[in-house]
mmCIF file of C-alpha atoms in Angstrom:
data_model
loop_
_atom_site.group_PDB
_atom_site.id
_atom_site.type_symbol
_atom_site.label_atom_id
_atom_site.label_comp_id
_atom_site.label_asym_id
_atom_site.label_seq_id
_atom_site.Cartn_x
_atom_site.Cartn_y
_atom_site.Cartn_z
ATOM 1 C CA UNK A 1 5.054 177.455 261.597
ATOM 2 C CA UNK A 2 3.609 174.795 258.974
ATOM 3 C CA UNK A 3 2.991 171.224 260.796
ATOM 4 C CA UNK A 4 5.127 168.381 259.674
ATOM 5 C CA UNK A 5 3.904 165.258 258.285
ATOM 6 C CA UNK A 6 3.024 162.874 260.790
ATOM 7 C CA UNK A 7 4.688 159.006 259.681
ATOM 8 C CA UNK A 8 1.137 157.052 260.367
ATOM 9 C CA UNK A 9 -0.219 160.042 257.717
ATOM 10 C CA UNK A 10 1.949 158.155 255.147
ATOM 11 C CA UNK A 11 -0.143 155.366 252.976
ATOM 12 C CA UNK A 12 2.290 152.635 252.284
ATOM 13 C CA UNK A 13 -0.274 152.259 249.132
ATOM 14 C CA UNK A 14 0.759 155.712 248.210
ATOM 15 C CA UNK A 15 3.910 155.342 248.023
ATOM 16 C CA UNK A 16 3.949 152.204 246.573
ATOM 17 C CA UNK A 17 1.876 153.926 243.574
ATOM 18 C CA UNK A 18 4.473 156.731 243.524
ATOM 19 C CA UNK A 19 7.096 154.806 243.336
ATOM 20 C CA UNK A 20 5.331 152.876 240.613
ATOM 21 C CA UNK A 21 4.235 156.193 238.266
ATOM 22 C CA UNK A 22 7.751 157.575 239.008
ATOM 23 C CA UNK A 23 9.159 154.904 237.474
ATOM 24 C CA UNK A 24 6.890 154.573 234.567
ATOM 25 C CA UNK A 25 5.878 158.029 233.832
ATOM 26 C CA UNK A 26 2.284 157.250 233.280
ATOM 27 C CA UNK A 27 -0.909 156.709 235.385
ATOM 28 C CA UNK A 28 -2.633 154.867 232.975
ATOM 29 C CA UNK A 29 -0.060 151.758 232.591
ATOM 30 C CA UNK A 30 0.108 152.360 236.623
ATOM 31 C CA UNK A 31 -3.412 151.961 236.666
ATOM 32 C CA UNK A 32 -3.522 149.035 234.093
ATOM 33 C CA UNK A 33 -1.018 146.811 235.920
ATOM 34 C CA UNK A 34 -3.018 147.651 239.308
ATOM 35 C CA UNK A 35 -6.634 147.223 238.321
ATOM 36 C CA UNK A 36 -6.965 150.622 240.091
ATOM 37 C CA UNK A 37 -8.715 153.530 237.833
ATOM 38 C CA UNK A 38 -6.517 156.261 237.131
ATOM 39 C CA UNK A 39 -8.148 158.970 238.848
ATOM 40 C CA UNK A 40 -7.768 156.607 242.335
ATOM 41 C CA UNK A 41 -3.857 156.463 241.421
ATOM 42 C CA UNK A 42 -4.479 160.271 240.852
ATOM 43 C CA UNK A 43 -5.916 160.623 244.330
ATOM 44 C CA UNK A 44 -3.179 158.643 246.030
ATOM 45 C CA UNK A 45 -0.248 160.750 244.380
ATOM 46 C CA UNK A 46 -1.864 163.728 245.436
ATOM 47 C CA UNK A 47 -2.732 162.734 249.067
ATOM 48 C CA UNK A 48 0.889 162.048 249.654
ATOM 49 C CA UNK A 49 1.898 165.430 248.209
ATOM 50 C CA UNK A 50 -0.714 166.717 250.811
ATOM 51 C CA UNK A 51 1.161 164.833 253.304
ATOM 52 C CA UNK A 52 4.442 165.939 253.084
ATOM 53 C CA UNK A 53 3.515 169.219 251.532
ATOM 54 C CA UNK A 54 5.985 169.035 248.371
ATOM 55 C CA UNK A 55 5.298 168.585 244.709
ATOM 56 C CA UNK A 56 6.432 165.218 244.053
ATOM 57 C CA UNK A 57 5.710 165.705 239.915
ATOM 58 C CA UNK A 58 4.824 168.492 237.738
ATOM 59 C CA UNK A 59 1.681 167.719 236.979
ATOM 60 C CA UNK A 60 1.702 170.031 233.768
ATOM 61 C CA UNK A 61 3.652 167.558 231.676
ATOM 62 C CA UNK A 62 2.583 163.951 230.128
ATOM 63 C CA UNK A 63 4.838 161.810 230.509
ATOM 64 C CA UNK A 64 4.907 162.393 234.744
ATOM 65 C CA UNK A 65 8.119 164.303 235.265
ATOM 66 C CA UNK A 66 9.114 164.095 238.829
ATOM 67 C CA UNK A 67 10.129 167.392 240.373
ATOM 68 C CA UNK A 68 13.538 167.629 242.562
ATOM 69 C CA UNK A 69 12.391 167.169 245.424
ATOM 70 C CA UNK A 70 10.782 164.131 243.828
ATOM 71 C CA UNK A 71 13.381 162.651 242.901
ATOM 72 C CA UNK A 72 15.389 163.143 246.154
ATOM 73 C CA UNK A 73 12.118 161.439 247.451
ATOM 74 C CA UNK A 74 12.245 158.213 245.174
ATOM 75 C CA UNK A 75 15.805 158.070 246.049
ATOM 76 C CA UNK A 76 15.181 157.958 249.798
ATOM 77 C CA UNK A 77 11.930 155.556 249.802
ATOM 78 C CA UNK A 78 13.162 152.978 247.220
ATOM 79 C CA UNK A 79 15.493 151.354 250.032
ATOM 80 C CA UNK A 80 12.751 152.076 252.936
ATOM 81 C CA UNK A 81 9.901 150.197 250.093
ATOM 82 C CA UNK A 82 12.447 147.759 249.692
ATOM 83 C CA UNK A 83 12.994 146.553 253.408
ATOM 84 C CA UNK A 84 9.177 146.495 254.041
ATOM 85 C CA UNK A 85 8.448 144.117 251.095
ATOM 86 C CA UNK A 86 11.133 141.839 252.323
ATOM 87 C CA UNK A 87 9.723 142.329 255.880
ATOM 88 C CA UNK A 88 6.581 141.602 255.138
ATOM 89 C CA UNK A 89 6.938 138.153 252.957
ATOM 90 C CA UNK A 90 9.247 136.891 255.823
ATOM 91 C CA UNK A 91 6.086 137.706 257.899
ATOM 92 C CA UNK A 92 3.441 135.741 255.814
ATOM 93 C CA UNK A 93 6.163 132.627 255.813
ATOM 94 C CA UNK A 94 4.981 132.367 252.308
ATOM 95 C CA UNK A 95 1.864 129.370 253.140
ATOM 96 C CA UNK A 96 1.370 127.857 249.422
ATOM 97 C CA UNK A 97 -1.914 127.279 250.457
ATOM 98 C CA UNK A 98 -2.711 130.699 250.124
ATOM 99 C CA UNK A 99 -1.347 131.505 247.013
ATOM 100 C CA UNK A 100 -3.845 133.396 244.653
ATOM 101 C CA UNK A 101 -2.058 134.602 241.858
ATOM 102 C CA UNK A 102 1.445 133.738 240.550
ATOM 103 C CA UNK A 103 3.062 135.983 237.174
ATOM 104 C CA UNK A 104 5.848 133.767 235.795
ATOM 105 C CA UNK A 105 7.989 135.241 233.148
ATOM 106 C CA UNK A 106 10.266 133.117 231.585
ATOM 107 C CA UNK A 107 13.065 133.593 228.526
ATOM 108 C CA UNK A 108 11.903 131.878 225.364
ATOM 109 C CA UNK A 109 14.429 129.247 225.454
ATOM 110 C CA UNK A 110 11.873 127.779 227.911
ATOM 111 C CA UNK A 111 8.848 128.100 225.854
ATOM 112 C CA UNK A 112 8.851 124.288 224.498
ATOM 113 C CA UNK A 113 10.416 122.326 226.846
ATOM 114 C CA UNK A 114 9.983 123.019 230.639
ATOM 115 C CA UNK A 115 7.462 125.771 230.597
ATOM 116 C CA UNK A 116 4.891 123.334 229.716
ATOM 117 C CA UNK A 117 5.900 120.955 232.172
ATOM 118 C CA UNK A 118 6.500 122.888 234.892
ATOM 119 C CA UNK A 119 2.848 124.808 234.542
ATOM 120 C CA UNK A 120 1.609 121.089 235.144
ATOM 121 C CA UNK A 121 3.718 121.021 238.162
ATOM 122 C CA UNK A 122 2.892 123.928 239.693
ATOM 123 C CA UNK A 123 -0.974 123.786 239.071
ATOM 124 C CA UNK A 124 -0.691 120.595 240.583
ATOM 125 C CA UNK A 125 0.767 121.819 244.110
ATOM 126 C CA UNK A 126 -0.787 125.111 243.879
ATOM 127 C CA UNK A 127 -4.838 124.057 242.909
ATOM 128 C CA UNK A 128 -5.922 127.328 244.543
ATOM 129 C CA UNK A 129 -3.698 130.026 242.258
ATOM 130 C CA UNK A 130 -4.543 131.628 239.077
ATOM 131 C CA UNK A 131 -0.838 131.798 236.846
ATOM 132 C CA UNK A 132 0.248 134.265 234.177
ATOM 133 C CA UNK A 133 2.772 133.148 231.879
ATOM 134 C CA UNK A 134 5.137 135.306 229.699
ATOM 135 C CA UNK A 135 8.027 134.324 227.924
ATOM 136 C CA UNK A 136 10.435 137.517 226.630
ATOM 137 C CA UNK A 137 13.730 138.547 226.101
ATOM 138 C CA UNK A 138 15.676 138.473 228.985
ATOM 139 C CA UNK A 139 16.096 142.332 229.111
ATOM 140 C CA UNK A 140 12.037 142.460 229.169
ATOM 141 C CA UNK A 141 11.863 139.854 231.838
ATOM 142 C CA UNK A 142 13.754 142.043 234.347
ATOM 143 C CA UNK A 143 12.200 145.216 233.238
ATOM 144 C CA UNK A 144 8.608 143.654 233.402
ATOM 145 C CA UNK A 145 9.772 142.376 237.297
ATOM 146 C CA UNK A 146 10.766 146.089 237.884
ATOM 147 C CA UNK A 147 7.761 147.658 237.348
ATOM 148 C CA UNK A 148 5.588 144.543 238.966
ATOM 149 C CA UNK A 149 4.510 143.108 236.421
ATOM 150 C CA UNK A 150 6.073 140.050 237.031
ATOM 151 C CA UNK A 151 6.455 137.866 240.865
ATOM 152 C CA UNK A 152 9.034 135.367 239.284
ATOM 153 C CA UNK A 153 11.393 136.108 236.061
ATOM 154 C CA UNK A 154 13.714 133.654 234.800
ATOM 155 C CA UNK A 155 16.683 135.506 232.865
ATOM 156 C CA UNK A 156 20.008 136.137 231.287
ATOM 157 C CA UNK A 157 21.753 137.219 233.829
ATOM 158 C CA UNK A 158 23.722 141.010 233.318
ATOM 159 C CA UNK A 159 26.484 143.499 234.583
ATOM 160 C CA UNK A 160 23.729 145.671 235.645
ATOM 161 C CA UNK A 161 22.732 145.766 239.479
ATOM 162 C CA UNK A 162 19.554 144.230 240.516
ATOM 163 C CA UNK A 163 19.998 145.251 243.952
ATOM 164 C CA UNK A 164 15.579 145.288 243.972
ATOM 165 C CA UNK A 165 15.061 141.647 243.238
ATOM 166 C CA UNK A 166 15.976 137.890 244.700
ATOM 167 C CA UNK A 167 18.458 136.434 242.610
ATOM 168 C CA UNK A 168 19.656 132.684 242.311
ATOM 169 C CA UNK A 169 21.858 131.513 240.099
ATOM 170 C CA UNK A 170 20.307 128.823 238.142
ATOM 171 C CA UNK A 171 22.585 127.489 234.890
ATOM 172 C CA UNK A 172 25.497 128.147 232.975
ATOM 173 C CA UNK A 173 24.907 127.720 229.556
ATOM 174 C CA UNK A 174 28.407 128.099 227.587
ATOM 175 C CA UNK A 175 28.483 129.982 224.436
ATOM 176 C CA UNK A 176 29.267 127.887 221.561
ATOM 177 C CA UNK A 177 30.203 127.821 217.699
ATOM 178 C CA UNK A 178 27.804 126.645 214.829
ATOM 179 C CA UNK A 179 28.632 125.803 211.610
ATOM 180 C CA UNK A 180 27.434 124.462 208.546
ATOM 181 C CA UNK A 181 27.802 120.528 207.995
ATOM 182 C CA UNK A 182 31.175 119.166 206.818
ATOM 183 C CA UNK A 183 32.961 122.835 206.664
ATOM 184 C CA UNK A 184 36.602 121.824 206.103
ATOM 185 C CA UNK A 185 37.424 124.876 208.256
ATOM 186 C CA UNK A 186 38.405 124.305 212.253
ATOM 187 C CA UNK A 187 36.408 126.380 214.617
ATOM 188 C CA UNK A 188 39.545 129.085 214.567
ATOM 189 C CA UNK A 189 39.967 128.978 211.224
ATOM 190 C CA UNK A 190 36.479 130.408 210.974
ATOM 191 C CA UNK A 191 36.219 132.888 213.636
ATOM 192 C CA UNK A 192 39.352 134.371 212.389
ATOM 193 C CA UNK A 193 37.697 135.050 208.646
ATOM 194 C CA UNK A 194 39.938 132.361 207.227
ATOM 195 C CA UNK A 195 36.627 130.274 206.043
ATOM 196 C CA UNK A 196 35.245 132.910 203.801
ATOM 197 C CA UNK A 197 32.188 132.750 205.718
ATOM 198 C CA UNK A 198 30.532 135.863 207.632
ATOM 199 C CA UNK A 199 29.407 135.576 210.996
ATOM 200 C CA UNK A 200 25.654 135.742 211.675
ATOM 201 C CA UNK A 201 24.839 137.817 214.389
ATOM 202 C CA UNK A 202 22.610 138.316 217.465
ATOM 203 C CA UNK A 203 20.583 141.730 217.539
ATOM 204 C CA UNK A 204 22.528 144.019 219.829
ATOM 205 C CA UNK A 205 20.031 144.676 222.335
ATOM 206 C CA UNK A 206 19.869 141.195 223.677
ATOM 207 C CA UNK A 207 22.098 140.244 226.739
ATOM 208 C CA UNK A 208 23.853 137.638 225.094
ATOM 209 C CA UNK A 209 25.006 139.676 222.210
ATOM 210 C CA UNK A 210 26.365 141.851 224.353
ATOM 211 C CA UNK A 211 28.136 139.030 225.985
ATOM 212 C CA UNK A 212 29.353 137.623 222.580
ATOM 213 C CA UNK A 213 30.840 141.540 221.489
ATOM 214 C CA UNK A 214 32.787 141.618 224.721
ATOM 215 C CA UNK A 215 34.196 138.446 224.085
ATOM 216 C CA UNK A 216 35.026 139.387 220.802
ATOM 217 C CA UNK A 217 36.661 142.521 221.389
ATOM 218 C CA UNK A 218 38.679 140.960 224.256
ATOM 219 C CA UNK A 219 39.945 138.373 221.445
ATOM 220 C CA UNK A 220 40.602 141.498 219.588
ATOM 221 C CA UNK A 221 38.490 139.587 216.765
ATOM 222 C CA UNK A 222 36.258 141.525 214.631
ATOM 223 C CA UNK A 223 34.805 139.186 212.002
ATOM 224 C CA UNK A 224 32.386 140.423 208.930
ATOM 225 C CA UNK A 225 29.127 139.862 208.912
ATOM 226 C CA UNK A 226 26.362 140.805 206.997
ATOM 227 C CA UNK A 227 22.947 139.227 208.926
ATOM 228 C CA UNK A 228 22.043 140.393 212.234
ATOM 229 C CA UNK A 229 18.857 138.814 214.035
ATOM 230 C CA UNK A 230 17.084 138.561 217.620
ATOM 231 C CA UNK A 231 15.521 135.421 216.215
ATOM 232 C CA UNK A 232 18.124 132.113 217.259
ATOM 233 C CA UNK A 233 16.055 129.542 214.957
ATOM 234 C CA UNK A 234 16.643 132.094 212.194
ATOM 235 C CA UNK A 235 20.388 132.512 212.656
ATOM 236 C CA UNK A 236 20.693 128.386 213.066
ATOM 237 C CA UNK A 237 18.275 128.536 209.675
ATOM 238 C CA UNK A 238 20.981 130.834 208.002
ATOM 239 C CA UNK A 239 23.788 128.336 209.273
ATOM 240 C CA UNK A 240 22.172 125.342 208.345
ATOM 241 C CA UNK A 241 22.039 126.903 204.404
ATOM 242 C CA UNK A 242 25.427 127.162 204.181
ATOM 243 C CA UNK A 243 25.188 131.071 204.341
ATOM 244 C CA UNK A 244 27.646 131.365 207.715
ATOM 245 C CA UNK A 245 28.106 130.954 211.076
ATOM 246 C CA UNK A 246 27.085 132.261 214.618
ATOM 247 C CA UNK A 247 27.613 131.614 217.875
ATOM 248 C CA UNK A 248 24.999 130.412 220.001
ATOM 249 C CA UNK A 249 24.512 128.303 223.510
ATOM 250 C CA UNK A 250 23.486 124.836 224.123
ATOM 251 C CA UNK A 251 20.299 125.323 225.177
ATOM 252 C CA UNK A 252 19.089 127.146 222.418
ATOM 253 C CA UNK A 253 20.757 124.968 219.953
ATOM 254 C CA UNK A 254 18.503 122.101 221.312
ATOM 255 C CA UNK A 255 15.559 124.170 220.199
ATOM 256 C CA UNK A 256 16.714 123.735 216.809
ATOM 257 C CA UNK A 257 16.271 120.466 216.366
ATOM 258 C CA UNK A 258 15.213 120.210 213.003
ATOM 259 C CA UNK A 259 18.437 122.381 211.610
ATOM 260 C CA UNK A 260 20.899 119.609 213.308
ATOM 261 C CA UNK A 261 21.095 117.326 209.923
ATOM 262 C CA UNK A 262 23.043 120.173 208.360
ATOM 263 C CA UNK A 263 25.085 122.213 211.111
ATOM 264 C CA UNK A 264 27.753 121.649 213.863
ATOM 265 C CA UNK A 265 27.995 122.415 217.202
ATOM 266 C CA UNK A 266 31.605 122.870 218.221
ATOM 267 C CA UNK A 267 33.279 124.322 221.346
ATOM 268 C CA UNK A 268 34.424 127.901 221.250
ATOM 269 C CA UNK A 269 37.727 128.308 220.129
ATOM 270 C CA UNK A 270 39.877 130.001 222.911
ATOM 271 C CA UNK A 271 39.021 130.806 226.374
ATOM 272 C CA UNK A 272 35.527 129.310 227.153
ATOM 273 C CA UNK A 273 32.865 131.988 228.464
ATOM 274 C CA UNK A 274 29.141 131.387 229.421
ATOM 275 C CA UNK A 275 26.028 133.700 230.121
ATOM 276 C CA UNK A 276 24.389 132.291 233.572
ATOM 277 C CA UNK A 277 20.483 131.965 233.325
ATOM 278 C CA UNK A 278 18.954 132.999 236.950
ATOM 279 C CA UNK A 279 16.040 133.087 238.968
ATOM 280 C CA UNK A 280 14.836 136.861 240.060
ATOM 281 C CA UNK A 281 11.707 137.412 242.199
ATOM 282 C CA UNK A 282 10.842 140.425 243.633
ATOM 283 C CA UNK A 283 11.600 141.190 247.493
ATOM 284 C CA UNK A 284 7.788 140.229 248.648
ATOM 285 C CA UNK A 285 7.530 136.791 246.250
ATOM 286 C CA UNK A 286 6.345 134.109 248.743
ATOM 287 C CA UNK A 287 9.668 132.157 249.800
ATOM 288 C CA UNK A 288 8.025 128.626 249.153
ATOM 289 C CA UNK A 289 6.792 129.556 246.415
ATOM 290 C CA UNK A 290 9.925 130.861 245.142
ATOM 291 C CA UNK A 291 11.540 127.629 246.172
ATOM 292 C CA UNK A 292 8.810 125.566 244.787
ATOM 293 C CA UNK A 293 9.713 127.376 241.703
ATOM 294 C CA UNK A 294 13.262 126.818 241.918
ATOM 295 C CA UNK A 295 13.006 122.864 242.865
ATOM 296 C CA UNK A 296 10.978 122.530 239.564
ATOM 297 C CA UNK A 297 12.381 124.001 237.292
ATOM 298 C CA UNK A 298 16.052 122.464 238.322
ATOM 299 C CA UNK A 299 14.288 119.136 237.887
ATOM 300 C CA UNK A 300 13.037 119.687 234.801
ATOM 301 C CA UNK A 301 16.158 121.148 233.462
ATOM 302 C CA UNK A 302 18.186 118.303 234.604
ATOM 303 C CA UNK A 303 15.640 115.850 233.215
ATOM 304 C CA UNK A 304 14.454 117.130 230.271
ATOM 305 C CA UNK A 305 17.506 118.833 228.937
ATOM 306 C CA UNK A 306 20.657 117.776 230.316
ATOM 307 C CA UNK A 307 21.024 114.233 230.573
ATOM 308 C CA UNK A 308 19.845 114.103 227.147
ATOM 309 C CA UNK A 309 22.362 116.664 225.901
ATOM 310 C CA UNK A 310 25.245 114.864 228.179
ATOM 311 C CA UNK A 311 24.129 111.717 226.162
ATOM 312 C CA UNK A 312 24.403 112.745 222.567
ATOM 313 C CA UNK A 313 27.851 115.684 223.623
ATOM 314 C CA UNK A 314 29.248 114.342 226.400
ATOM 315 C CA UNK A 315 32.249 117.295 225.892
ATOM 316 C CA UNK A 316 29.454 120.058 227.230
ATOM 317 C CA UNK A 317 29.398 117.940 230.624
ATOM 318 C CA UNK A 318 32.291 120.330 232.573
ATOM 319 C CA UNK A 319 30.317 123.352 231.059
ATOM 320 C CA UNK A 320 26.791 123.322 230.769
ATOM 321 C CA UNK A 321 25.706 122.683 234.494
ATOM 322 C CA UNK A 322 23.251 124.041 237.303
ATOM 323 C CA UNK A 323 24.331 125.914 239.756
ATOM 324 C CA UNK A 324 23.841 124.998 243.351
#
């Protein structure tokens, strides 16, 4: 009768690198985001399939297929992985002064105001830690955070599950209406084709033009449009030249600043809605530096964006808020 696999035969590295090439099909971007060589990920995947005596993959096709026993595998470790990673930063107690390394993705609505600022900030308490920054679309954020490339993502928050990660709720940033300067069309007028104008419209991969469609289609409104972009400054661009209108948030209409002479920001006609911007961190982030993170970056938001905002639109104050 074959032995069974003994529990202290298991690498927690192994299955950590399974869990990794499982999800990403490939040893080399494994190996990339590791620093590991790919024959050492190599040798790990097939120690553990030594170890339990199954074929986790089928080694015969590129990208890494799992097998089904694999997959029943992945499906049974992803919780267990889970747990320990979350065991073992409660452990550590997340000391600050220890901190090494720090990946910090951010959405690009970030990029000019706060990012900047909050690198200082964080360079200052942290002097022993080397920081990656990336800013992304929010889909890419949480994607990058799933397969580790990331410790820290702020994002666009979605319907999807992210059962894997840390998440706090950070801002609601309503969506709103732009349109050009001194249209003699109100807000409803517009977004029920009555302005002659089409609507200008976020690419459809993007979380918040998913959240705009819904909307939509709940208002049973389908408006024409011809001009669909990932791009906000080139939508607000398109707006400010008269060409039509879009909807948009606060925060990234403040990026815009030099398209404000010839557009309007107005509230969204109807029921108000809002995509919520959130902090994710994987399950073994350090906690204080997660709530280092999270202290900052509130500050800076509040200072740096919405005072001033409240200042010059006082009627986004009972919408555009953090969230405690």
């Amino acid at each position: 009768m074959p032995q069974r696999p003994d529990i202290k035969d298991l690498s927690l590295k192994g299955l950590e690198l399974f869990q990794m090439c499982a999800r990403s099909g490939s040893l080399q971007s494994v190996a990339a985001e590791t620093g590991l060589s790919a024959s050492t990920v190599s040798h790990h995947l097939r120690n553990l399939e030594e170890t339990l005596r199954v074929e986790l993959f089928d080694h015969s096709r590129r990208p890494l297929v799992l097998t089904p026993k694999g997959k029943i595998f992945l499906r049974d470790i992803d919780d267990a992985l889970h747990a320990l990673r979350r065991a073992r930063a409660e452990a550590a107690g997340g000391n600050m002064a220890e901190a090494s390394y720090l990946r910090l993705g951010t959405i690009e609505d970030f990029d000019s105001d706060i990012i900047p600022a909050l690198a200082v900030s964080l360079f200052e308490a942290m002097p022993n830690c080397d920081f990656l920054y990336h800013t992304d679309s929010s889909h890419m954020i949480v994607q990058m955070l799933r397969n580790r490339q990331l410790d820290i993502g702020v994002a666009a928050t979605s319907s999807e599950r992210l059962r894997d990660f840390i998440e706090r709720p950070l801002l609601r940033d309503p969506y709103v209406m732009v349109v050009p300067k001194g249209l003699d069309r109100t807000p409803t007028d517009v977004i029920h084709g009555k302005a002659d104008l089409p609507f200008l419209r976020f690419t459809s991969n993007l979380v918040m033009a998913k959240h705009i469609e819904a909307q939509l289609r709940r208002m049973d409104i389908s408006p024409p449009h011809r001009f669909e972009c990932g791009n906000n400054q080139t939508l607000l661009a398109m707006v400010a030249a008269g060409t039509g209108w879009t909807i948009t948030t606060p925060l990234l209409f403040s990026r815009a600043r030099r398209f404000h002479p010839d557009v309007e920001m107005h509230r969204f006609p109807g029921k108000g809605f809002a995509r919520t911007l959130a902090i994710l961190a994987n399950a073994d982030c350090s906690r204080s530096v997660l709530n280092l993170v999270d202290e900052s970056i509130r500050t800076l938001i509040d200072d740096t964006l919405l005072q001033p905002f409240f200042q010059r639109t006082p009627w986004l104050h009972d919408s555009l808020k953090l969230i405690d």
